Coordinates of C-alpha atoms and ligand atoms in Angstrom, one line a residue:
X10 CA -18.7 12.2 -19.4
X11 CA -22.3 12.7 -17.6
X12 CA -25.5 12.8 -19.9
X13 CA -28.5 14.9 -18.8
X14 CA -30.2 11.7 -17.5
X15 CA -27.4 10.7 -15.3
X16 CA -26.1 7.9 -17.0
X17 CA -22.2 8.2 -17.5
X18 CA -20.4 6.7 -20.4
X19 CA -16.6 6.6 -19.7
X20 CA -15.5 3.4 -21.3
X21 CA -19.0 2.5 -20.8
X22 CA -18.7 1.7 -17.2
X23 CA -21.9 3.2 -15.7
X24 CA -25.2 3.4 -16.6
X25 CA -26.9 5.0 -13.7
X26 CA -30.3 5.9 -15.0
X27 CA -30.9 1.7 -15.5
X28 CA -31.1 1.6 -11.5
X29 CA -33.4 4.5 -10.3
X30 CA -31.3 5.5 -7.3
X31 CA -33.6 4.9 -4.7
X32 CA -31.5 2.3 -2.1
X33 CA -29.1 4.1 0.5
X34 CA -25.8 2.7 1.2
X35 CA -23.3 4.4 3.6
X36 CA -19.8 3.6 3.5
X37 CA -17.6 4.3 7.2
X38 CA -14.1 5.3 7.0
X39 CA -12.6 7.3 3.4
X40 CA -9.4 5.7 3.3
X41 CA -8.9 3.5 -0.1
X42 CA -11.0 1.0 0.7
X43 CA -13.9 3.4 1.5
X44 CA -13.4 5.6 -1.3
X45 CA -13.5 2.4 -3.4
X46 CA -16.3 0.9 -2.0
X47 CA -18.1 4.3 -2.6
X48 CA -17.1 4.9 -6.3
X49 CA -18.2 1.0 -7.2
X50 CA -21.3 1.5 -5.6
X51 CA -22.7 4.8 -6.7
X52 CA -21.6 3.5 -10.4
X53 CA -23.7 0.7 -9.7
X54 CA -26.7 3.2 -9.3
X55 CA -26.8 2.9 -5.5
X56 CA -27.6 6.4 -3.7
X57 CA -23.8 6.8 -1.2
X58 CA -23.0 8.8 1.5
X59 CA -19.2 8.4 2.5
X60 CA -18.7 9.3 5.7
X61 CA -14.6 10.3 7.1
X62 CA -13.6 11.0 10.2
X63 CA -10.8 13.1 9.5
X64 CA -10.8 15.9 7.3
X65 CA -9.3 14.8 4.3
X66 CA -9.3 11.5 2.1
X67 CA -6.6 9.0 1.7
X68 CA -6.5 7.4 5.0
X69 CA -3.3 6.1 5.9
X70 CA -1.9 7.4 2.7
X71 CA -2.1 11.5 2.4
X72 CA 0.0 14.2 2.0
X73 CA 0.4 17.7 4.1
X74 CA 2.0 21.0 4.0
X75 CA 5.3 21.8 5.8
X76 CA 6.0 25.2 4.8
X77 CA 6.9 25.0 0.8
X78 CA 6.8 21.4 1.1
X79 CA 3.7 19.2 -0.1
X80 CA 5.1 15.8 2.1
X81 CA 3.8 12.2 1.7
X82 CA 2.9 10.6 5.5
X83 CA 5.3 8.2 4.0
X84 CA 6.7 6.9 0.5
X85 CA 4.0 4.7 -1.4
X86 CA 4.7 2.6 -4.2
X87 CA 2.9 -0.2 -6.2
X88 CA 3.6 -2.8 -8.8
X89 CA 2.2 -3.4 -12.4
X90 CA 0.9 -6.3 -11.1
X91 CA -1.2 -4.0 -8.9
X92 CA -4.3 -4.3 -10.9
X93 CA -6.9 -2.9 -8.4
X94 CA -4.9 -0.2 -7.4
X95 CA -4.2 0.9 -11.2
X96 CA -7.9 0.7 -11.7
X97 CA -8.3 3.1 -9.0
X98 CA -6.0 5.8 -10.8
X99 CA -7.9 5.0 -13.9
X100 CA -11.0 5.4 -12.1
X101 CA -10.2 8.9 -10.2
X102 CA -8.2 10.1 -13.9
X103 CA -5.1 9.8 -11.6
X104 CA -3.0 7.0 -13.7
X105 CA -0.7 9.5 -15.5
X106 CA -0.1 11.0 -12.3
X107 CA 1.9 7.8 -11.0
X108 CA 3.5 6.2 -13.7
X109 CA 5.1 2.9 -13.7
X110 CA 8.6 2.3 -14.5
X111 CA 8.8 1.2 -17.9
X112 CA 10.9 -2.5 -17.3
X113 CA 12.1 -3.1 -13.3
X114 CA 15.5 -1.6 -12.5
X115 CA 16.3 -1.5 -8.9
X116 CA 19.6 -0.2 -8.3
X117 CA 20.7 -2.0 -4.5
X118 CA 24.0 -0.4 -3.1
X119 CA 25.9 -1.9 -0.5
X120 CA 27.5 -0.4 2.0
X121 CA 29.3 -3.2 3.5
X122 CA 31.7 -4.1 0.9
X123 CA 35.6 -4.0 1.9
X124 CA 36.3 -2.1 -1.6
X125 CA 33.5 0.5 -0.4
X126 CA 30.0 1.3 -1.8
X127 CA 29.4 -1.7 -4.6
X128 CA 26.2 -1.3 -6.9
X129 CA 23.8 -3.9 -8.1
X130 CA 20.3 -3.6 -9.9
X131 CA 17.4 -6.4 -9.9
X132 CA 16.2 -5.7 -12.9
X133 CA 14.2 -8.0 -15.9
X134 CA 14.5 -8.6 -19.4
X135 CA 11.9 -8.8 -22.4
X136 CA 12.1 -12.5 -22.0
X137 CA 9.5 -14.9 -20.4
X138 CA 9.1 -16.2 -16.9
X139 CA 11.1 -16.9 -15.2
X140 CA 13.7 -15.7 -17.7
X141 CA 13.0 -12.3 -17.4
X142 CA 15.1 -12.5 -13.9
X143 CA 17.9 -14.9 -14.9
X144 CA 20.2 -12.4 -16.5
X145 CA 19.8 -10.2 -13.4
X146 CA 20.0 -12.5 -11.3
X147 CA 22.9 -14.0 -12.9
X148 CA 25.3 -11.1 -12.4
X149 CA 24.1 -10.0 -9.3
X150 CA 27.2 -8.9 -7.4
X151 CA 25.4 -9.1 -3.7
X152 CA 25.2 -12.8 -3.5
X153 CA 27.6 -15.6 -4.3
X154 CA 27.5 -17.7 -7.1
X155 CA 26.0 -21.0 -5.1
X156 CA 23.9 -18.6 -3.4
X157 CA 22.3 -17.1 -6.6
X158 CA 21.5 -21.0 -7.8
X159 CA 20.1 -21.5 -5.0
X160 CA 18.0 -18.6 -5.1
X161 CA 16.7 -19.3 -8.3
X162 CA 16.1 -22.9 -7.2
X163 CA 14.0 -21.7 -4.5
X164 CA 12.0 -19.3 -6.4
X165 CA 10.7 -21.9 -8.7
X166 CA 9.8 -24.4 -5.7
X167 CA 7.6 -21.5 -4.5
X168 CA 6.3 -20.7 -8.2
X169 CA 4.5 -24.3 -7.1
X170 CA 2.9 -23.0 -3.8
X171 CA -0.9 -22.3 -3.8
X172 CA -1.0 -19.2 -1.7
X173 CA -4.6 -19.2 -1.0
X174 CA -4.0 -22.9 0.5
X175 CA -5.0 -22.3 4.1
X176 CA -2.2 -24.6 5.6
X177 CA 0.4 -22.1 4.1
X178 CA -1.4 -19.6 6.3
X179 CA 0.2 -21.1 9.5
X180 CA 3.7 -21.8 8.0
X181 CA 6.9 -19.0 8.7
X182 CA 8.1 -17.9 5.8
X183 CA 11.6 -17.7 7.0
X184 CA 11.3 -21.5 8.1
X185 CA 10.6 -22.5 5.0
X186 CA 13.7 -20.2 3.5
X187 CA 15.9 -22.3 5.1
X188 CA 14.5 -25.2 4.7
X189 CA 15.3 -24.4 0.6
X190 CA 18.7 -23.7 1.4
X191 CA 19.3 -19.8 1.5
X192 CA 21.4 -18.6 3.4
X193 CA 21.5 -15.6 5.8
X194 CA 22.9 -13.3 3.3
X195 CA 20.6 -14.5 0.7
X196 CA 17.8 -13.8 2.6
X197 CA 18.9 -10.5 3.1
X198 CA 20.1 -9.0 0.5
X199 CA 17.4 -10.2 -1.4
X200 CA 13.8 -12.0 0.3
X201 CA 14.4 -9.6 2.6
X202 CA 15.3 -6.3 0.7
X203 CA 11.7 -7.0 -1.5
X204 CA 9.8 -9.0 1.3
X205 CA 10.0 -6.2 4.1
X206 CA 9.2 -3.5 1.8
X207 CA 6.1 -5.5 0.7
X208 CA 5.2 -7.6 3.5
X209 CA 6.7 -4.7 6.2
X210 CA 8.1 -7.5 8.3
X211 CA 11.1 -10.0 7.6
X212 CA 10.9 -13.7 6.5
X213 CA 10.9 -14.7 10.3
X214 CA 8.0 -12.8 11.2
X215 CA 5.9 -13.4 8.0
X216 CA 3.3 -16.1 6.6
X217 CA 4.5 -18.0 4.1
X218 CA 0.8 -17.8 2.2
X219 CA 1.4 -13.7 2.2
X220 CA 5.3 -13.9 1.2
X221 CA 4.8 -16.8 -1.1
X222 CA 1.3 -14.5 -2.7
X223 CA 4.3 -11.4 -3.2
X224 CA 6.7 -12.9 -4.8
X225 CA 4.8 -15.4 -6.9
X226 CA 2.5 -12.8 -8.4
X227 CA 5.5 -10.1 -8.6
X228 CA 8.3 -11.8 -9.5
X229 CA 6.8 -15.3 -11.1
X230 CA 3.5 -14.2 -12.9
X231 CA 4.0 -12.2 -15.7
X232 CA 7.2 -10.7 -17.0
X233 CA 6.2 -7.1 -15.9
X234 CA 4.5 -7.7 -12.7
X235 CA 7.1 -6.2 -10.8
X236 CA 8.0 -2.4 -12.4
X237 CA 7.7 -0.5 -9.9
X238 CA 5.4 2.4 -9.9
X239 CA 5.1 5.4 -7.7
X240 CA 3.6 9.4 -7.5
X241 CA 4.8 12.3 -9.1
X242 CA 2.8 14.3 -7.5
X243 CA 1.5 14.0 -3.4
X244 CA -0.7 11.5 -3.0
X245 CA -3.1 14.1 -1.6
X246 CA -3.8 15.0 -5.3
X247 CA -5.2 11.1 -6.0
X248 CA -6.2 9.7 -2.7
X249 CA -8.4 13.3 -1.8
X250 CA -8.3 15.8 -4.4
X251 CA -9.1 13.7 -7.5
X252 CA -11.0 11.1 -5.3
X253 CA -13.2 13.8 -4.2
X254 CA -13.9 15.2 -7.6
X255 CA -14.7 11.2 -8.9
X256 CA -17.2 10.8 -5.8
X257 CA -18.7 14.1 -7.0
X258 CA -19.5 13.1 -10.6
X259 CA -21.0 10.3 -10.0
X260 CA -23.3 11.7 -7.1
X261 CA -21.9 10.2 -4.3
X262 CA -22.1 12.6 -0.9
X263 CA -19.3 12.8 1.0
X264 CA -19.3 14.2 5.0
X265 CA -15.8 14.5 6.3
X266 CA -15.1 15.6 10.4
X267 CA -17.6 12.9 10.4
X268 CA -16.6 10.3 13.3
X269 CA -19.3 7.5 13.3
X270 CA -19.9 6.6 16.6
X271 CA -22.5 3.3 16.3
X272 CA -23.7 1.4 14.0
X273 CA -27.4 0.0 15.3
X274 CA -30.4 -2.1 13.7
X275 CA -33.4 -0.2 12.6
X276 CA -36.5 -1.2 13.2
X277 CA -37.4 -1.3 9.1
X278 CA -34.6 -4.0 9.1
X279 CA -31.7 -1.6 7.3
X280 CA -29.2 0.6 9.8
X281 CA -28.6 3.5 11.6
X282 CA -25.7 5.1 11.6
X283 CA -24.6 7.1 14.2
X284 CA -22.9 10.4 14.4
X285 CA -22.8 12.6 17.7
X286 CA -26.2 14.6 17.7
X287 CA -27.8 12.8 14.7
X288 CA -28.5 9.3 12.9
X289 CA -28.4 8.3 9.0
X290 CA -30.7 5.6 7.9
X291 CA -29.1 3.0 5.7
X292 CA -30.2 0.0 3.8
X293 CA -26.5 -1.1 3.5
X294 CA -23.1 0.1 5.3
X295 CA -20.1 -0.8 4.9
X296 CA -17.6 -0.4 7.3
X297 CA -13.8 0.9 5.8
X298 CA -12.1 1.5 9.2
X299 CA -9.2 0.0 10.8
X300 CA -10.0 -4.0 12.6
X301 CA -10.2 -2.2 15.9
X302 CA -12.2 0.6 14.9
X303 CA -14.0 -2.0 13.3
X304 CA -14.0 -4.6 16.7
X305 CA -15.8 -1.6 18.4
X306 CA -18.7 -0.6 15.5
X307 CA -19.7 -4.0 15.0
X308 CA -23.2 -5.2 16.5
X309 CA -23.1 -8.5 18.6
X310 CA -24.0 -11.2 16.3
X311 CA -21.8 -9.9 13.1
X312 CA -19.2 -11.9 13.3
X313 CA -18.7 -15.7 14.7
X314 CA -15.7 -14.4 16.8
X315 CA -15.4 -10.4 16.5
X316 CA -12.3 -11.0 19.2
X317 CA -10.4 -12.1 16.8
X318 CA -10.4 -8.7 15.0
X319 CA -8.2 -7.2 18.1
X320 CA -5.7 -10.2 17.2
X321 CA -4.5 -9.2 14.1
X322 CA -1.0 -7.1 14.9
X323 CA -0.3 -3.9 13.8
X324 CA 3.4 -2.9 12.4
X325 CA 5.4 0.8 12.2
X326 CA 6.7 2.7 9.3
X327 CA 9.2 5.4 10.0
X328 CA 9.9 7.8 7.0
X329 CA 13.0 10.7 7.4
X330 CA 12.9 13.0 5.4
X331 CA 16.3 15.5 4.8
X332 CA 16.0 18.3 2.5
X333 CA 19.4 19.0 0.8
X334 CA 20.4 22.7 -0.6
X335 CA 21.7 20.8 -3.8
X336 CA 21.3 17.6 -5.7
X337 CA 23.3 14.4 -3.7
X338 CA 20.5 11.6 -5.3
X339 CA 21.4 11.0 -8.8
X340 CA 18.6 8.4 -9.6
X341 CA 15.2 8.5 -8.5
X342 CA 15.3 5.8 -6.3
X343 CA 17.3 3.6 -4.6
X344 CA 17.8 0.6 -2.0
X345 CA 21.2 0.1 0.4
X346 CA 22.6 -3.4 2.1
X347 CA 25.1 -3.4 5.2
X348 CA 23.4 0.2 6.8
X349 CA 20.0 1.4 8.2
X350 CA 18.9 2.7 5.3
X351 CA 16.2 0.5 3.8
X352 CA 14.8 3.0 -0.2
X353 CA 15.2 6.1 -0.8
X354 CA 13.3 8.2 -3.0
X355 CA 13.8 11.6 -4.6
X356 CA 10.7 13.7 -4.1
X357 CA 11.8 17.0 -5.2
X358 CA 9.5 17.4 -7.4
X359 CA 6.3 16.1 -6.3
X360 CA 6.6 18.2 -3.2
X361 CA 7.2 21.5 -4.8
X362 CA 10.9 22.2 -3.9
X363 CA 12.3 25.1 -6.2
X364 CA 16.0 24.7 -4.7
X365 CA 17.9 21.9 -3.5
X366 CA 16.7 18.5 -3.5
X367 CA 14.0 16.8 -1.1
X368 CA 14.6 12.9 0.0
X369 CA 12.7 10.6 1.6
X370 CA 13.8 7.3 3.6
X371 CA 10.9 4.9 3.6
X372 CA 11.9 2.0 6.5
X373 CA 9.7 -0.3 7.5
X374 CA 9.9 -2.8 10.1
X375 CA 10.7 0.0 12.4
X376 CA 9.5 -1.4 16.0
X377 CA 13.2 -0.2 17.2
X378 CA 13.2 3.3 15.9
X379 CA 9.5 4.5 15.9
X380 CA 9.7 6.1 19.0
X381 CA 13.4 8.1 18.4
X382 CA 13.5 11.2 19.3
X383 CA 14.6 13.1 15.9
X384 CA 17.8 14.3 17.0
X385 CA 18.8 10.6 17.7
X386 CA 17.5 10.1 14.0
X387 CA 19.4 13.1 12.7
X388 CA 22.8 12.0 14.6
X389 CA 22.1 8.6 13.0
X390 CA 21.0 8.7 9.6
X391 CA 22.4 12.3 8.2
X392 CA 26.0 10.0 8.4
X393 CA 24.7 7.3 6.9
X394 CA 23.5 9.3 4.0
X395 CA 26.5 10.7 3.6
X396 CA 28.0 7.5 3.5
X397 CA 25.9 6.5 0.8
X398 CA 25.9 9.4 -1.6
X399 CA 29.0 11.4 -1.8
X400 CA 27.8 14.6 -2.8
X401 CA 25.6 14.7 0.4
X402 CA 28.9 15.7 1.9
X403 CA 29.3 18.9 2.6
X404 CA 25.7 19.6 1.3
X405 CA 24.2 21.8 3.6
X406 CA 20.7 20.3 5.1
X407 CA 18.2 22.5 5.0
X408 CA 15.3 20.5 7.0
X409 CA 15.2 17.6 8.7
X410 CA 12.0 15.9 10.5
X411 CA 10.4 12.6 10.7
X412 CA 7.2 10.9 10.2
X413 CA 5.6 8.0 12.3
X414 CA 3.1 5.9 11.1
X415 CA 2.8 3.0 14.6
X416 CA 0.1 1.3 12.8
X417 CA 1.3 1.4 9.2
X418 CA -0.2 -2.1 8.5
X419 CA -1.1 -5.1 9.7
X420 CA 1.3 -7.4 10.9
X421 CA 1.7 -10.5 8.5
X422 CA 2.4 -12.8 10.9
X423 CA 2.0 -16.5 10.1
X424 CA -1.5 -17.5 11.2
X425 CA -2.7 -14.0 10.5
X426 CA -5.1 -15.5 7.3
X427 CA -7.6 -17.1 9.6
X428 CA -7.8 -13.8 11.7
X429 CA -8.9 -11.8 8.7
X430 CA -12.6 -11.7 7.8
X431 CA -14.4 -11.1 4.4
X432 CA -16.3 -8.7 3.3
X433 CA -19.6 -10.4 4.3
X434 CA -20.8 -10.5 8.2
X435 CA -23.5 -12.2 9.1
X436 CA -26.1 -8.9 9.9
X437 CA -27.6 -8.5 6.4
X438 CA -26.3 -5.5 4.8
X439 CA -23.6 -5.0 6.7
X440 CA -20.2 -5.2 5.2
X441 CA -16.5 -4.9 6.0
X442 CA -13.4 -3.4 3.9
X443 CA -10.3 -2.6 4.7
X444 CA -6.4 -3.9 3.8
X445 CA -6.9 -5.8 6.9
X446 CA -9.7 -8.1 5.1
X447 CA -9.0 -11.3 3.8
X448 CA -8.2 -10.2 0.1
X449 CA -5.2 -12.7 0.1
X450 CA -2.6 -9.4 -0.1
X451 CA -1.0 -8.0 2.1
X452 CA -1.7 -4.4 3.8
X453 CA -1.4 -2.5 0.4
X454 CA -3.4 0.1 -1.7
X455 CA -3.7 -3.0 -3.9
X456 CA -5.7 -5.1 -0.4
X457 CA -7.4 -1.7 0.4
X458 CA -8.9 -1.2 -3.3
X459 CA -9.8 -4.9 -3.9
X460 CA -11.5 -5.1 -0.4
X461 CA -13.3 -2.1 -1.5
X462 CA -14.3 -3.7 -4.5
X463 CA -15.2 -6.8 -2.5
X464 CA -17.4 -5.2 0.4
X465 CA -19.3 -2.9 -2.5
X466 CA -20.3 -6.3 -3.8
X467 CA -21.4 -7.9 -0.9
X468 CA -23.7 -4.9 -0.3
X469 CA -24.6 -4.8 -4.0
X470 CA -26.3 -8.5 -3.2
X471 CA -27.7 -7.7 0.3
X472 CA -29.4 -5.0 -2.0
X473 CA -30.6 -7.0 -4.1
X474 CA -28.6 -5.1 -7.1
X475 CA -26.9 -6.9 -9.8
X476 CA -22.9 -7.0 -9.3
X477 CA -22.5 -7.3 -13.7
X478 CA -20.9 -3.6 -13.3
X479 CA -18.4 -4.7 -11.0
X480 CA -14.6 -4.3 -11.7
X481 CA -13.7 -7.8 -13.0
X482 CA -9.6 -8.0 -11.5
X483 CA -11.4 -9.9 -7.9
X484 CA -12.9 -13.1 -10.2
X485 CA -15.1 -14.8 -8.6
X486 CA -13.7 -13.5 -5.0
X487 CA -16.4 -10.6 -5.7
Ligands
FAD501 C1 4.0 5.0 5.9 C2 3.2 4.0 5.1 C3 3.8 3.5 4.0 C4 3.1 2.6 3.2 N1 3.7 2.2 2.0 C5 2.9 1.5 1.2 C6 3.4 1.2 -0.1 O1 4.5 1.5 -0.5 N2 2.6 0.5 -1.0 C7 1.3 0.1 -0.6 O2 0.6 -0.5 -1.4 N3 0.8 0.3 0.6 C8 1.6 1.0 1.5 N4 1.1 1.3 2.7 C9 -0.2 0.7 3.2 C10 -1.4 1.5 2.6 O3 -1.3 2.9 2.9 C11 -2.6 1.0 3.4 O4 -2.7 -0.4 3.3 C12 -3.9 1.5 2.8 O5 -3.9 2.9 2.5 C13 -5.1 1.2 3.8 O6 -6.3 1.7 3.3 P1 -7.7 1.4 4.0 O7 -8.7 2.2 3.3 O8 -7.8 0.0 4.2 O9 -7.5 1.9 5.5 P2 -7.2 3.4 6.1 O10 -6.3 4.1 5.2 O11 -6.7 3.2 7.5 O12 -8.6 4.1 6.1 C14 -9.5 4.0 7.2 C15 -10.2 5.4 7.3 O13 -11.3 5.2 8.2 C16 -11.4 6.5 8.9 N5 -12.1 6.2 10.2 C17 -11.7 5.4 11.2 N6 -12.7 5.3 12.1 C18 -13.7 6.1 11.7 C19 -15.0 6.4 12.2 N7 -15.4 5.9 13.4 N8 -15.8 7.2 11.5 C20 -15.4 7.7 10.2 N9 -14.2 7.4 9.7 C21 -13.4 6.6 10.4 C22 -10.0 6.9 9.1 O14 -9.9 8.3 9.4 C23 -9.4 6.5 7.8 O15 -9.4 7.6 6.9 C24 1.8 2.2 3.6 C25 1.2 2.7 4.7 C26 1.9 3.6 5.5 C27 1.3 4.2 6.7

């Protein structure tokens, strides 16, 4: 609600009119982390100006029209655990739009099996940790019984890792697997079925302070950490619709088609920002645009090493998406072992579809098919579908096409932690976000919102404002 003095009252968040707006921040780049940094800012009384190079919100998670179709670039999902990212959707009025399952239930289908398909579910119980995983555990028919004890032996003995230690940083996650006695098959048809959908990379390729930061604050945190939550409607309608409409009430300006082009000292000791054919003063920027974007923005001086910006690794994510002329997905979800097929979501209904049924493979780690022409996809995957769900056969396929995302994250690599800088540089005012920032998470909506979060902070004191109307979920990290 917005009083005739500017001072907003929703859950008693913002009191605008207590800071006169009179300081100008800019924030580069309205992905997540932009948008964030935006919102906590102008609710902090700072005058904003968001400026987006594209013409739309979101970043690397938005929606566009094919024909009928509203389609996600690619399948998102978060966890309850996900506390930035849910105060986002709270904060844009977007929560009910992208509900969280009420208890975990993952239903895993493999493939592989000599009787056929066989179907498991990782789900929890209403018991404590790490109870709330025993049962499932317990009776899940993908790993042996010496395997599953050894799972559970391993997740306690990372329970007792300290992912924000710094040596962990440097340490392969899949190393230290082994070294805790799971096997090959353990490691997929479990680290890896949750680690590269998190992490997008397997145990091999990732840190062990990123895998063991997943899994200890999904799986070993709180009982409910990991229900899994998702869109039921294109994430156009929270990233850029409803985003917009928040930055709106709360005064922020927003310029999209707006490629920045420098960011330069000024003379008065704040910062010009430069567009082609014009210039925005600024007593604060922060930049939310990807590390090499980033690399090339930065003045000389900002950071100790700015090269190492152009270290950090990127990583694909390939989504297929088939469009059915019936129903062959009778869940809303699911993940497969023992095929290519990594989830698969039902998104009938969030994109529109009247008839048939719309489905969307989400794989990650996909270095070896991002390039694949889509009929070699189509030959490929339309089998393997039918392998996996029945009625897909004989279903007629209405639309088939593909969508390439080459720099879908950042790679978490081990040693990638010391490559990541905070939100602070050192050229006063000037401040990074981004899922590539060292929020401790890996490349998530959760990292891009608590970066955003973090950066409008750091400008917040470079402004001299008081950070007391900050979201508290980043502690003293803020
Ligand atoms: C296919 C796919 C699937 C994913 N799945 C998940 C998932 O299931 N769960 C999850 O949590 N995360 C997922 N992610 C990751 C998540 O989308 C990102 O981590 C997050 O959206 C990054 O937000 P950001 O604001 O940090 O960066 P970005 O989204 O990259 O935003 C940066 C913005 O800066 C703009 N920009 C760049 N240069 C300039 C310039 N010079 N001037 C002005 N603007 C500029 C860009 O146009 C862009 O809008 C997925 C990502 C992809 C691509």
């Amino acid at each position: 609600m917005t009083h005739g003095d500017g001072t907003r009252d929703e859950g008693g968040r913002t009191g605008r009119s207590a800071v006169p707006p009179g300081r100008h921040a800019v924030v580069v780049g309205g992905g997540l982390a932009g948008v964030t940094a935006a919102l906590t800012l102008a609710d902090a009384g700072v005058r904003v100006t968001l400026l987006e190079g594209r013409p739309r919100l979101g970043g690397l998670a938005f929606s566009f029209r094919r024909g009928e179709l509203t389609v996600d670039n690619g399948q998102h999902v978060y966890l309850r655990c996900c506390t930035a990212y849910r105060w986002f959707l709270d904060r844009v009025g977007g929560a009910h739009l992208a509900p969280l399952q009420e208890r975990l239930d993952v239903p895993v289908v493999d493939l592989d099996r000599p009787e056929g398909r066989r179907l498991g579910r990782l789900r929890r119980d209403a018991l404590p940790v790490p109870l709330h995983l025993g049962r499932s555990l317990a009776t899940y028919p993908h790993l042996s019984l010496a395997d599953r004890a050894r799972v559970g032996r391993a997740a306690l003995a990372l329970k007792g890792l300290d992912p924000a230690d710094p040596a962990l940083d440097a340490r392969n996650f899949g190393a230290w697997l082994t070294a805790h006695g799971q096997s090959a098959r353990a490691v997929e048809a479990l680290w890896d079925l949750v680690g590269v959908a998190t992490l997008n990379a397997t145990a091999g390729d990732s840190s062990l302070a990123l895998a063991a930061m997943v899994f200890r604050t999904g799986l070993l945190s709180e009982p409910g950490a990991a229900d899994i939550g998702w869109a039921s409607v294109p994430l156009g309608e929270l990233h850029d619709r409803l985003a917009r409409e928040a930055l709106d009430a709360v005064g922020a300006r927003l310029r999209l088609r707006a490629r920045v082009t420098s960011v330069t000292r000024a003379a008065d000791g704040g910062w010009d920002v430069g567009l082609p054919g014009e210039s925005l003063h600024a007593d604060a920027v922060v930049l939310a645009v990807p590390q090499r974007e980033a690399h090339g923005l930065l003045p000389d001086g900002a950071l100790d090493d700015p090269g190492r910006l152009l270290e950090i690794g990127t990583a694909p994510i390939l989504n297929i998406h088939v469009v059915y002329d019936r129903r062959v997905l009778t869940v809303p979800f699911l993940t497969t072992l023992g095929g290519p097929v990594q989830w698969l979501f039902d998104r009938t209904a969030a994109s529109g579809l009247r008839e048939g049924q719309y489905l969307a493979l989400s794989q990650s780690t996909a270095q070896d098919e991002i390039d694949t022409p889509v009929a070699a996809l189509r030959a490929r995957y339309l089998p393997e579908l039918e392998r996996l769900l029945p009625r897909a056969r004989g279903a007629r396929v209405e639309d088939f096409f593909v969508t390439r995302e080459r720099e879908a994250t950042f790679a978490p690599a081990p040693g990638v932690g010391r490559l990541r800088p905070g939100p602070r540089t050192k050229a006063p005012g000037l401040c990074l976000a981004g899922a590539w920032t060292a929020t401790g998470w890996p490349a998530t909506m959760e990292s891009a919102v608590r970066s955003g979060v973090g950066a409008a902070g750091a400008a917040l004191a470079a402004l001299g404002r008081s950070r007391a109307m900050l979201p508290d979920f980043l502690g003293e990290a803020a």
